[in-house]
PDB file of C-alpha atoms in Angstrom:
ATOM      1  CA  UNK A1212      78.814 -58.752  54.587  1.00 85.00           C
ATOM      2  CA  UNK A1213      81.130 -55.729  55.370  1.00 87.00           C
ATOM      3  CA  UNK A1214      84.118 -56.308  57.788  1.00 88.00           C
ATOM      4  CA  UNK A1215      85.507 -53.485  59.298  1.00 84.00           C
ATOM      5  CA  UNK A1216      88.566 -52.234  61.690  1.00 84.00           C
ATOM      6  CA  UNK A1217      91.164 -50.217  62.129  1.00 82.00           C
ATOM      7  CA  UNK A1218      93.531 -52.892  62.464  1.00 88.00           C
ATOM      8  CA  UNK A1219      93.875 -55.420  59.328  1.00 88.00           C
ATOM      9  CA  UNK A1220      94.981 -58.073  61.873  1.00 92.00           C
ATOM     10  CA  UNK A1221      91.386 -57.866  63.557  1.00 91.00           C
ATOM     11  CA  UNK A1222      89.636 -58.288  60.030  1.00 90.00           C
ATOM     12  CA  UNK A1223      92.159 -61.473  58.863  1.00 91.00           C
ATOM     13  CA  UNK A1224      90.440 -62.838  62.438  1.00 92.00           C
ATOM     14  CA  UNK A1225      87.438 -62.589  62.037  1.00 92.00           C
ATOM     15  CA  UNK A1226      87.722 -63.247  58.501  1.00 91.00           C
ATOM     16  CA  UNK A1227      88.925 -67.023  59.727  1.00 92.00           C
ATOM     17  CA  UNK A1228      86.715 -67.421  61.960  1.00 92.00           C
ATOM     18  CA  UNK A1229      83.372 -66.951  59.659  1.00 92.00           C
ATOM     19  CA  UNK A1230      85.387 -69.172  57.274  1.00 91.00           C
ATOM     20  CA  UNK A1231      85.546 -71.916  59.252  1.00 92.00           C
ATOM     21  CA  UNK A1232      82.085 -72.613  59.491  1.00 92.00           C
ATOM     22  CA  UNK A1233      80.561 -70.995  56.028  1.00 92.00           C
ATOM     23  CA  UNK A1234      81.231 -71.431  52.799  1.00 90.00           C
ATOM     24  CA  UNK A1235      82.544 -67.946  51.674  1.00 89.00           C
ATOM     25  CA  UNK A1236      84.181 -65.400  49.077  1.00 89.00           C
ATOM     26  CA  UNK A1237      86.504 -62.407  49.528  1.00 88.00           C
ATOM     27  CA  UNK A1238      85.404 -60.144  47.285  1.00 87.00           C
ATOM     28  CA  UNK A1239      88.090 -57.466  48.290  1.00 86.00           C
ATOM     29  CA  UNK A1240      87.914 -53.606  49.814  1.00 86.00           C
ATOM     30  CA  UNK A1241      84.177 -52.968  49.584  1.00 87.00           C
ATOM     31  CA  UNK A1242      83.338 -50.387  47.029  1.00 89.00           C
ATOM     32  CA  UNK A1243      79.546 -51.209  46.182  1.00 88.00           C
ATOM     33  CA  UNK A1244      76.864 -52.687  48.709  1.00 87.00           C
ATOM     34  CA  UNK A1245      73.192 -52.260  47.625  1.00 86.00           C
ATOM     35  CA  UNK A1246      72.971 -49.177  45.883  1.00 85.00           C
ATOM     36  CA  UNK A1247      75.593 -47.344  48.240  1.00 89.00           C
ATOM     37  CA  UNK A1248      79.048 -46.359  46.716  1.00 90.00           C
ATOM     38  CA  UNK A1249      81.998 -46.450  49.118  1.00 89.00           C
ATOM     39  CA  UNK A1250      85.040 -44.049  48.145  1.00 87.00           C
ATOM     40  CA  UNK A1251      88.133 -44.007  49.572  1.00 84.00           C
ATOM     41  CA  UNK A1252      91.006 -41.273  50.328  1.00 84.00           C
ATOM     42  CA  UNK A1253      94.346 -42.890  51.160  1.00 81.00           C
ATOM     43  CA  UNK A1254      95.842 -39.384  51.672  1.00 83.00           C
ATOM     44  CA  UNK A1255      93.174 -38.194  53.907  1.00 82.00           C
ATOM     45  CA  UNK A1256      92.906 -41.229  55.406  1.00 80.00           C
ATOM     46  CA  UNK A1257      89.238 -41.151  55.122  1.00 83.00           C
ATOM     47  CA  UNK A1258      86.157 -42.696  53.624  1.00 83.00           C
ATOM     48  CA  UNK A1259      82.493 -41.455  52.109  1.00 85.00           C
ATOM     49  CA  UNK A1260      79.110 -43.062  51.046  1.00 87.00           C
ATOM     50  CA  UNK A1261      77.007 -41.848  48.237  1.00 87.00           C
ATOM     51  CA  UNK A1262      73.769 -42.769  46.335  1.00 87.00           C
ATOM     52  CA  UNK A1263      74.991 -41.014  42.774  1.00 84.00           C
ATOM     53  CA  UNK A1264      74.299 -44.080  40.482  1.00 86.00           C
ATOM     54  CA  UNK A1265      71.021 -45.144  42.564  1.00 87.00           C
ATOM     55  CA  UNK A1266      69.580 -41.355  42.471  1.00 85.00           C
ATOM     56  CA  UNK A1267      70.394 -41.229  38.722  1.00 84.00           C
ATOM     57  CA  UNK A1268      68.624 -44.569  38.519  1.00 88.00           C
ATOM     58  CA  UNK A1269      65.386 -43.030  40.078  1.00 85.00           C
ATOM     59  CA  UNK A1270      65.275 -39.447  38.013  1.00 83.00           C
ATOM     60  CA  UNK A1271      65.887 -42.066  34.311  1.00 84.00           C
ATOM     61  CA  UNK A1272      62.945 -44.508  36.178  1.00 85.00           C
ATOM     62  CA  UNK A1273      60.381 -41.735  36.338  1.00 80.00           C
ATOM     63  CA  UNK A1274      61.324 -39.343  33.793  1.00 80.00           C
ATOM     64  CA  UNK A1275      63.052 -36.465  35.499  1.00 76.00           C
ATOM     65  CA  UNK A1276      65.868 -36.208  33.110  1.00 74.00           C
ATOM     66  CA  UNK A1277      64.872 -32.628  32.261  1.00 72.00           C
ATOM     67  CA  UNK A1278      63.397 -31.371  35.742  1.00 69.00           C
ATOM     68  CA  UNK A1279      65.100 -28.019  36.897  1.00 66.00           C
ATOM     69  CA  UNK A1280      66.593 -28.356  40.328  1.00 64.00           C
ATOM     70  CA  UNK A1281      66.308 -26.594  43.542  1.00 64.00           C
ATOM     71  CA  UNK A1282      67.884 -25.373  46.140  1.00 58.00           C
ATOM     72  CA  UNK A1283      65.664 -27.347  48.613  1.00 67.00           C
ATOM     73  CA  UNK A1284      63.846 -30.676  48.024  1.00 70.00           C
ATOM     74  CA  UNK A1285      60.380 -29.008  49.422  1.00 69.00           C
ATOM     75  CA  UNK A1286      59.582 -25.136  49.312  1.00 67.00           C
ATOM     76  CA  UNK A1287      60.133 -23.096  52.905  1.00 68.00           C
ATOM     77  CA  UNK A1288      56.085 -22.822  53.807  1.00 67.00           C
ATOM     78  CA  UNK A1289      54.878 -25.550  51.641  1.00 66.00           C
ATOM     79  CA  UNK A1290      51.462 -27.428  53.591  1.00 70.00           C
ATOM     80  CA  UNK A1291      50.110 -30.201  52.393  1.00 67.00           C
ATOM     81  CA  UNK A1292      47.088 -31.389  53.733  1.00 69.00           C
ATOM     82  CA  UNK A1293      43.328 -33.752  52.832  1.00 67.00           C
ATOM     83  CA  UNK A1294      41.437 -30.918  51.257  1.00 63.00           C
ATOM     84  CA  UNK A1295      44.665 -30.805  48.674  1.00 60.00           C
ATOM     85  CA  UNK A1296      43.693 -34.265  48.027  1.00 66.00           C
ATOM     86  CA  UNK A1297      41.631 -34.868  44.391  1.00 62.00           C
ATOM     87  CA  UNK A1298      38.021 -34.660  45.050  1.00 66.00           C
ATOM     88  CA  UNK A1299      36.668 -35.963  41.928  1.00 70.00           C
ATOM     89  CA  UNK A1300      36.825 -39.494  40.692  1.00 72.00           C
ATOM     90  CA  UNK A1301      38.351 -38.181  37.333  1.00 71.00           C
ATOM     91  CA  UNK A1302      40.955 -36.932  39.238  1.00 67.00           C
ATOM     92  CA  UNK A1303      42.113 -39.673  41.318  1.00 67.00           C
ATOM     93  CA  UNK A1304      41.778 -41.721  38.119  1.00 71.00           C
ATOM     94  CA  UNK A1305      44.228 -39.537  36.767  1.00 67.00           C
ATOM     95  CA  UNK A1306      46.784 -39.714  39.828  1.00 66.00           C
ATOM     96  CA  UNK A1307      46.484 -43.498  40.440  1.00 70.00           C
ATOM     97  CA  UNK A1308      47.878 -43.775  36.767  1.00 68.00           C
ATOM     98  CA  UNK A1309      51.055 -42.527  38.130  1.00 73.00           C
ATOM     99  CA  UNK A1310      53.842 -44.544  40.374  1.00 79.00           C
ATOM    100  CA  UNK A1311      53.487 -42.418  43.042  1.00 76.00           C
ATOM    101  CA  UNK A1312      53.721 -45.176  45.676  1.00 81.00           C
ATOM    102  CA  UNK A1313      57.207 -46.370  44.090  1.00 84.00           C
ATOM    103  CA  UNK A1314      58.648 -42.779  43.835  1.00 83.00           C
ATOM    104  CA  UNK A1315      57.720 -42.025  47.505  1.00 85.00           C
ATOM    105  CA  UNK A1316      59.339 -46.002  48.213  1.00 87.00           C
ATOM    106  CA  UNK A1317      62.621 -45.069  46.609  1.00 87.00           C
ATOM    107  CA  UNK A1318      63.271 -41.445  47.901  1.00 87.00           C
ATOM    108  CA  UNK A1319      62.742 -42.948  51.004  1.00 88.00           C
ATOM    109  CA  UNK A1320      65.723 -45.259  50.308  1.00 89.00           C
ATOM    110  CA  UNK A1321      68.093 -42.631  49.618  1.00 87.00           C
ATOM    111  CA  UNK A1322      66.512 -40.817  52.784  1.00 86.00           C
ATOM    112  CA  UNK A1323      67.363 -43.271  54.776  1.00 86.00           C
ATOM    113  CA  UNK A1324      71.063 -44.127  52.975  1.00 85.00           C
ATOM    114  CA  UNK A1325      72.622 -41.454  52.342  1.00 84.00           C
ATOM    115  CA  UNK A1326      70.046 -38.298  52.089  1.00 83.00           C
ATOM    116  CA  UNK A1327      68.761 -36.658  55.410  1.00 84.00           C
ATOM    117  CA  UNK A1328      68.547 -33.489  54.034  1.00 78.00           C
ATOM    118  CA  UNK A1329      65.503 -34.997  52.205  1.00 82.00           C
ATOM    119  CA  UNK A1330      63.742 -36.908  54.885  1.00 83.00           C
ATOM    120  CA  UNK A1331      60.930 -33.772  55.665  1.00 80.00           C
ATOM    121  CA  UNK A1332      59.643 -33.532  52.234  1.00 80.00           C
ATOM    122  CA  UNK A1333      59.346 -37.678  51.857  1.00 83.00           C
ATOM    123  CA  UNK A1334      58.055 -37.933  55.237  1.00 82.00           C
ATOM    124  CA  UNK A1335      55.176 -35.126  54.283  1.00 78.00           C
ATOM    125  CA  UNK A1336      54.625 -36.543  50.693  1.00 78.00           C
ATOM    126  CA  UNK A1337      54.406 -40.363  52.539  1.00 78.00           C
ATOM    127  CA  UNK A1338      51.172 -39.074  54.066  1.00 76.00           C
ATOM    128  CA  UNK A1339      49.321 -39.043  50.971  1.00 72.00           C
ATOM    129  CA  UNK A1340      50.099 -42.500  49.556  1.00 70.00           C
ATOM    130  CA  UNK A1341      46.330 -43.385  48.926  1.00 64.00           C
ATOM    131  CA  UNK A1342      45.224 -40.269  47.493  1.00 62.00           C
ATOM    132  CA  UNK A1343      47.981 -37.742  46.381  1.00 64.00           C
ATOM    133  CA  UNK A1344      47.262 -35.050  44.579  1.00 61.00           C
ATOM    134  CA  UNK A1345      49.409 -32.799  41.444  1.00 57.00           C
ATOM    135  CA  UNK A1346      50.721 -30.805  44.787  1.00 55.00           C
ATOM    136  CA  UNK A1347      52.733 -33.525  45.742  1.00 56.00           C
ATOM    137  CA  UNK A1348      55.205 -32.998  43.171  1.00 51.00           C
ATOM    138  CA  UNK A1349      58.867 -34.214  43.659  1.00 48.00           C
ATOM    139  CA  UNK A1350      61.751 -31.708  43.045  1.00 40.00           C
ATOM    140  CA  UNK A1351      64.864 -32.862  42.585  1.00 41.00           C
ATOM    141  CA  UNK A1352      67.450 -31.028  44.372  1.00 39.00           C
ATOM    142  CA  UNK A1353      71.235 -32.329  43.657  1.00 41.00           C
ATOM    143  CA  UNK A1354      69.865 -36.097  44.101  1.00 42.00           C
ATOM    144  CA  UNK A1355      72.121 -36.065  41.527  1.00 41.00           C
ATOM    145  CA  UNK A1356      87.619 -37.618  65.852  1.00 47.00           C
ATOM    146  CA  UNK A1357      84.565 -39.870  67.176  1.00 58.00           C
ATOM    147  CA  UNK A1358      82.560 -36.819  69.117  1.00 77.00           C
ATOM    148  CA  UNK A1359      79.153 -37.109  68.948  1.00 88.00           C
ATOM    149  CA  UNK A1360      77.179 -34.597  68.506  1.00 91.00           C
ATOM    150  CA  UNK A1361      73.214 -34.028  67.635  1.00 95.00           C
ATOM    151  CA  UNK A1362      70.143 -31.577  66.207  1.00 95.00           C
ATOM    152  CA  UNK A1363      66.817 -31.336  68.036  1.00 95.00           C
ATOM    153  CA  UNK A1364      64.228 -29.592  66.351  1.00 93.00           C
ATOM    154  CA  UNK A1365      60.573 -29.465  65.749  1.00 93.00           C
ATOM    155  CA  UNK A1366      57.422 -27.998  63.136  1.00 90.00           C
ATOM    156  CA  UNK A1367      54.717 -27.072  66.349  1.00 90.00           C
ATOM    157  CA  UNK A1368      51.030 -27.797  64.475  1.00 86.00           C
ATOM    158  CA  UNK A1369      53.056 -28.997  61.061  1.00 81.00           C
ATOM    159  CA  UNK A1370      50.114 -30.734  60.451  1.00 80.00           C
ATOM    160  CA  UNK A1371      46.822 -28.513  59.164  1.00 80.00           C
ATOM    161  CA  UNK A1372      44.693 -31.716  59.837  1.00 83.00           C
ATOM    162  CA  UNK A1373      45.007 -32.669  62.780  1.00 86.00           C
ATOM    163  CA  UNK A1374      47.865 -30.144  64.288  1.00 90.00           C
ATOM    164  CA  UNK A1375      50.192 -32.606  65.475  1.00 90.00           C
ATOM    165  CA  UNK A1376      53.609 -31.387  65.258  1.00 93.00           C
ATOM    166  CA  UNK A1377      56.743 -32.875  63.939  1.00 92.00           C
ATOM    167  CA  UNK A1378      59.854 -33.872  65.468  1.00 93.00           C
ATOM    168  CA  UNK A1379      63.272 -33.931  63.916  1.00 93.00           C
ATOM    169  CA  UNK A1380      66.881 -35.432  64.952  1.00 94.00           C
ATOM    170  CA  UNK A1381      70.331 -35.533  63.797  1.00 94.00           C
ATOM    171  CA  UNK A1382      73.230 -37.388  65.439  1.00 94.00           C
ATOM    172  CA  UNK A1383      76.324 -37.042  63.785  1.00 91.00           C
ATOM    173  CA  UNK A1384      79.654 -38.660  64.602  1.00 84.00           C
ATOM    174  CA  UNK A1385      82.531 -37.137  63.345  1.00 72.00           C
ATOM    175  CA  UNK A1386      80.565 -34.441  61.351  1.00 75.00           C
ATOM    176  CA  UNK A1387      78.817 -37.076  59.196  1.00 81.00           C
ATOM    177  CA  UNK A1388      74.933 -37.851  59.974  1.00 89.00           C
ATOM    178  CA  UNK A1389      74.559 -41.538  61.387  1.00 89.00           C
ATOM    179  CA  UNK A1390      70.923 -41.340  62.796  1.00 91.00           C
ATOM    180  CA  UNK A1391      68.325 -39.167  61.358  1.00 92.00           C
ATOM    181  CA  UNK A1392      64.556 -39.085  61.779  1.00 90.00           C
ATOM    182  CA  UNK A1393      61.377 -37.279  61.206  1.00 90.00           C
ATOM    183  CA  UNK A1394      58.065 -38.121  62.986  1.00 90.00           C
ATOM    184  CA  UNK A1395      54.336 -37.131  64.156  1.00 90.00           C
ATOM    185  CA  UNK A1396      54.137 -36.329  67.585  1.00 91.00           C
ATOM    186  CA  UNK A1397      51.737 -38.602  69.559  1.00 88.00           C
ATOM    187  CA  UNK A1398      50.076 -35.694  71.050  1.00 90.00           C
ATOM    188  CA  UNK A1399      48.991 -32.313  70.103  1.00 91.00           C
ATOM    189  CA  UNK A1400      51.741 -29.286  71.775  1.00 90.00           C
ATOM    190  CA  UNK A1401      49.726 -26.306  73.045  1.00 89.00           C
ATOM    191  CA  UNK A1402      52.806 -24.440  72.608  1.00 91.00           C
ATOM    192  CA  UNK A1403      55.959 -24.420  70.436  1.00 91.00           C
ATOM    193  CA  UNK A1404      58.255 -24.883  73.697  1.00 90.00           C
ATOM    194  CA  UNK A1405      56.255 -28.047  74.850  1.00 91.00           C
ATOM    195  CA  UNK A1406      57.083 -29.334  70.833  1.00 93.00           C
ATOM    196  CA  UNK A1407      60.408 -28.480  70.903  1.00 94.00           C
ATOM    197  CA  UNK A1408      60.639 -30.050  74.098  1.00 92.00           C
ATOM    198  CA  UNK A1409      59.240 -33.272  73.363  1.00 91.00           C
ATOM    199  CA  UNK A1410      61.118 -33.811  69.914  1.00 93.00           C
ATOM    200  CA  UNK A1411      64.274 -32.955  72.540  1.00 93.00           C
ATOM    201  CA  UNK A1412      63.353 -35.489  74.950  1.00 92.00           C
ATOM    202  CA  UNK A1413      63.216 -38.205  71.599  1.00 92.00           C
ATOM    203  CA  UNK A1414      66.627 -37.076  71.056  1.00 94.00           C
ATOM    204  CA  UNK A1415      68.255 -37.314  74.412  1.00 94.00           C
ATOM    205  CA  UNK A1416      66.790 -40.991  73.958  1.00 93.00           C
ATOM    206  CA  UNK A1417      68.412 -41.357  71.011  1.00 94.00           C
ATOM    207  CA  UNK A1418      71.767 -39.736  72.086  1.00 94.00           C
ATOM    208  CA  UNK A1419      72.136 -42.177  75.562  1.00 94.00           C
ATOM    209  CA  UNK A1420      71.536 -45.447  73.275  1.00 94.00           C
ATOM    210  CA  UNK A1421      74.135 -44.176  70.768  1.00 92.00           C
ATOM    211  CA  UNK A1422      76.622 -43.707  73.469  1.00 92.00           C
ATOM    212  CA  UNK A1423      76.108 -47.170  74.991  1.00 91.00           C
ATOM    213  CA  UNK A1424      76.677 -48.422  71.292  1.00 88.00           C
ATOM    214  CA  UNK A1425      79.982 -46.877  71.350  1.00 85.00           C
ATOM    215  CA  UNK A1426      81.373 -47.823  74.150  1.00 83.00           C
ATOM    216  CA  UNK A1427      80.896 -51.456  72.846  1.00 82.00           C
ATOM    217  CA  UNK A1428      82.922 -50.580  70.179  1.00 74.00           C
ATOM    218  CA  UNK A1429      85.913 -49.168  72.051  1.00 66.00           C
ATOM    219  CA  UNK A1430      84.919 -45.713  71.180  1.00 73.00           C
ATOM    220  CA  UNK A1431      83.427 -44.461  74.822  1.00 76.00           C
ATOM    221  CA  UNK A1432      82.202 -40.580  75.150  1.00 82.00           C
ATOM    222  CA  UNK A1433      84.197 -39.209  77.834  1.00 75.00           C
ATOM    223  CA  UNK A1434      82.529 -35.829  77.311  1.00 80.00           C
ATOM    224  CA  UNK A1435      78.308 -34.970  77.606  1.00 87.00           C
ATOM    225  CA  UNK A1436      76.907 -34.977  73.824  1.00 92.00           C
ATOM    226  CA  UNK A1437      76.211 -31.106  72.734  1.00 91.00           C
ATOM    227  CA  UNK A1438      72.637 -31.505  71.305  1.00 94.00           C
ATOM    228  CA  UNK A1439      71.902 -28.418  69.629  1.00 94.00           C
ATOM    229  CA  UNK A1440      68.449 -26.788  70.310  1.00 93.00           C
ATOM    230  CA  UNK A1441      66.941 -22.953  69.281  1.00 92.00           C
ATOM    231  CA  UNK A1442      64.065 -22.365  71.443  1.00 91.00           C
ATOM    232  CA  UNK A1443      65.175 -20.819  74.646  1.00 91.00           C
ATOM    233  CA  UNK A1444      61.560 -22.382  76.441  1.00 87.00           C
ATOM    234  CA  UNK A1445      62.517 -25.992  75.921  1.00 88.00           C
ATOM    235  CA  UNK A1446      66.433 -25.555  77.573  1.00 88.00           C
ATOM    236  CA  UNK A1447      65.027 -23.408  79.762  1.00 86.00           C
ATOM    237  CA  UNK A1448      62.460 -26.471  81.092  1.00 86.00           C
ATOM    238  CA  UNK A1449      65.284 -28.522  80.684  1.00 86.00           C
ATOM    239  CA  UNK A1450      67.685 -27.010  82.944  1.00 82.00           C
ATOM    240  CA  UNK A1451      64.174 -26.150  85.651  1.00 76.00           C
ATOM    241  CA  UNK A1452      61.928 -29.189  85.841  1.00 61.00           C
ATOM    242  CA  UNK A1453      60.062 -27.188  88.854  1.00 57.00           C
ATOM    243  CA  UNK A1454      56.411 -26.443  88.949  1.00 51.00           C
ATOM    244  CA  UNK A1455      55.428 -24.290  86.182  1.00 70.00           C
ATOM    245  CA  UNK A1456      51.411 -22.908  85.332  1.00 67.00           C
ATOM    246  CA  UNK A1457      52.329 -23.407  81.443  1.00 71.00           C
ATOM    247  CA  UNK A1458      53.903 -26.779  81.149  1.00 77.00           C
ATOM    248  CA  UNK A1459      52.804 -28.903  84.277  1.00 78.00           C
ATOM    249  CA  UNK A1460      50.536 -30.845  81.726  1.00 81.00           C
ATOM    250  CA  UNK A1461      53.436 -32.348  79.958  1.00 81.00           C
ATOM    251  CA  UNK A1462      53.610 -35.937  80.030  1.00 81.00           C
ATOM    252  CA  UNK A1463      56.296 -37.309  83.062  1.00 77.00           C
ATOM    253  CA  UNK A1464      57.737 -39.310  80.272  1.00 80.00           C
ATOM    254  CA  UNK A1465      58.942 -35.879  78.613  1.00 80.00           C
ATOM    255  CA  UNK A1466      60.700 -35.114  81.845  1.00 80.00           C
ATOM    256  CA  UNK A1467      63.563 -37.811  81.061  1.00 77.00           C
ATOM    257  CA  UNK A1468      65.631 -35.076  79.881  1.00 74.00           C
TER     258      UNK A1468
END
């Protein structure tokens, strides 16, 4: 369990408290908690979280001592989609004999720890966990003030299958990530700005709980978040809810921007 404050009288409290009723052991200023490393700068008066030892863990596990790296985990313009999938029974023979179900499994762990520059390519290469194909090749890229801010974006008709788009989010809090996600779309966007806009609406969502969390925690947003956003369409729906030819087929639970 990880206690923290800003006050040392605050942690010796509640310290006590879970003391009195549990059996327990102080095991000191945390610097390891399941395959996160916690580093700490006195000077700066600051803090950071990395996966180095896990990430060299995974490249040793599957053999990727040697593998060149990238500047991005996935190639701008790569599309993976069913017909890339193998299409003889020799070849899914010859991908089942590979742990691609435990690579995906543990990228996905560093995605979600420490890693959201890597969520897109795990999310696409997720999709293929039955039947993946040589395409689905993992590069590794360099595995080895309390305003909150966030990223809206989205991929209109990511998806050659079935061209549902893809919605992405980042919240950070002072200029670190602390919620980060990737998803399908529920429904297909006839247009990029009806895309953009939906994957917005997610993250105004997103943005209103995270406030309410921090204002339990004593750390209240005076301010209205920035969420940053580059298609003109969706702010320009956001700002004008009116009547429009083009979007009044949007779903009234868009609208809750």
């Amino acid at each position: 369990m990880l206690i923290a404050s800003r006050q040392k009288a605050v942690i010796a409290s509640v310290k006590a408290g879970i003391a009195e009723k549990f059996r327990t052991k102080d095991l000191g200023k945390a610097r390891f908690i399941l395959g996160i490393e916690i580093d700490y700068d006195m000077e700066r008066r600051t803090s950071g979280i990395s996966q180095k030892a896990y990430t060299e863990s995974i490249i040793k596990k599957f053999g990727q001592e040697n593998a060149k790296s990238c500047l991005t985990p996935l190639e701008p313009g790569v599309n993976l989609t069913k017909a890339d999938e193998p299409q003889t029974e020799e070849d899914r023979a010859k991908m089942k004999s590979k742990p691609y179900r435990s690579l995906v499994g543990s990228l996905m762990y560093l995605a979600c720890g420490t890693r959201p520059g890597i969520s897109v390519a795990v999310a696409k290469l997720s999709r293929f966990l039955e039947n993946p194909d040589q395409r689905c090749a993992i590069v590794f890229d360099g595995l080895l003030g309390t305003r909150l801010e966030a990223y809206s974006d989205a991929d209109w008709a990511g998806n050659r299958d079935d061209r549902r788009s893809v919605s992405g989010m980042l919240l950070k809090l002072c200029g670190a990530p602390v919620v980060w996600r990737s998803t399908f779309q529920k429904t297909v966007a006839l247009s990029s700005t009806e895309a953009e806009y939906m994957a917005l609406s997610d993250c105004v969502k997103e943005c209103v709980w995270m406030r309410r969390r921090l204002k339990d925690i004593g750390a209240e947003q005076v301010e209205a978040t920035v969420i940053y956003e580059n298609n003109q369409g969706a702010m320009a729906l956001a700002k004008n809810v009116s009547y429009q030819a083009r979007t009044k087929h949007i779903d009234i639970r868009y609208h809750f921007i």
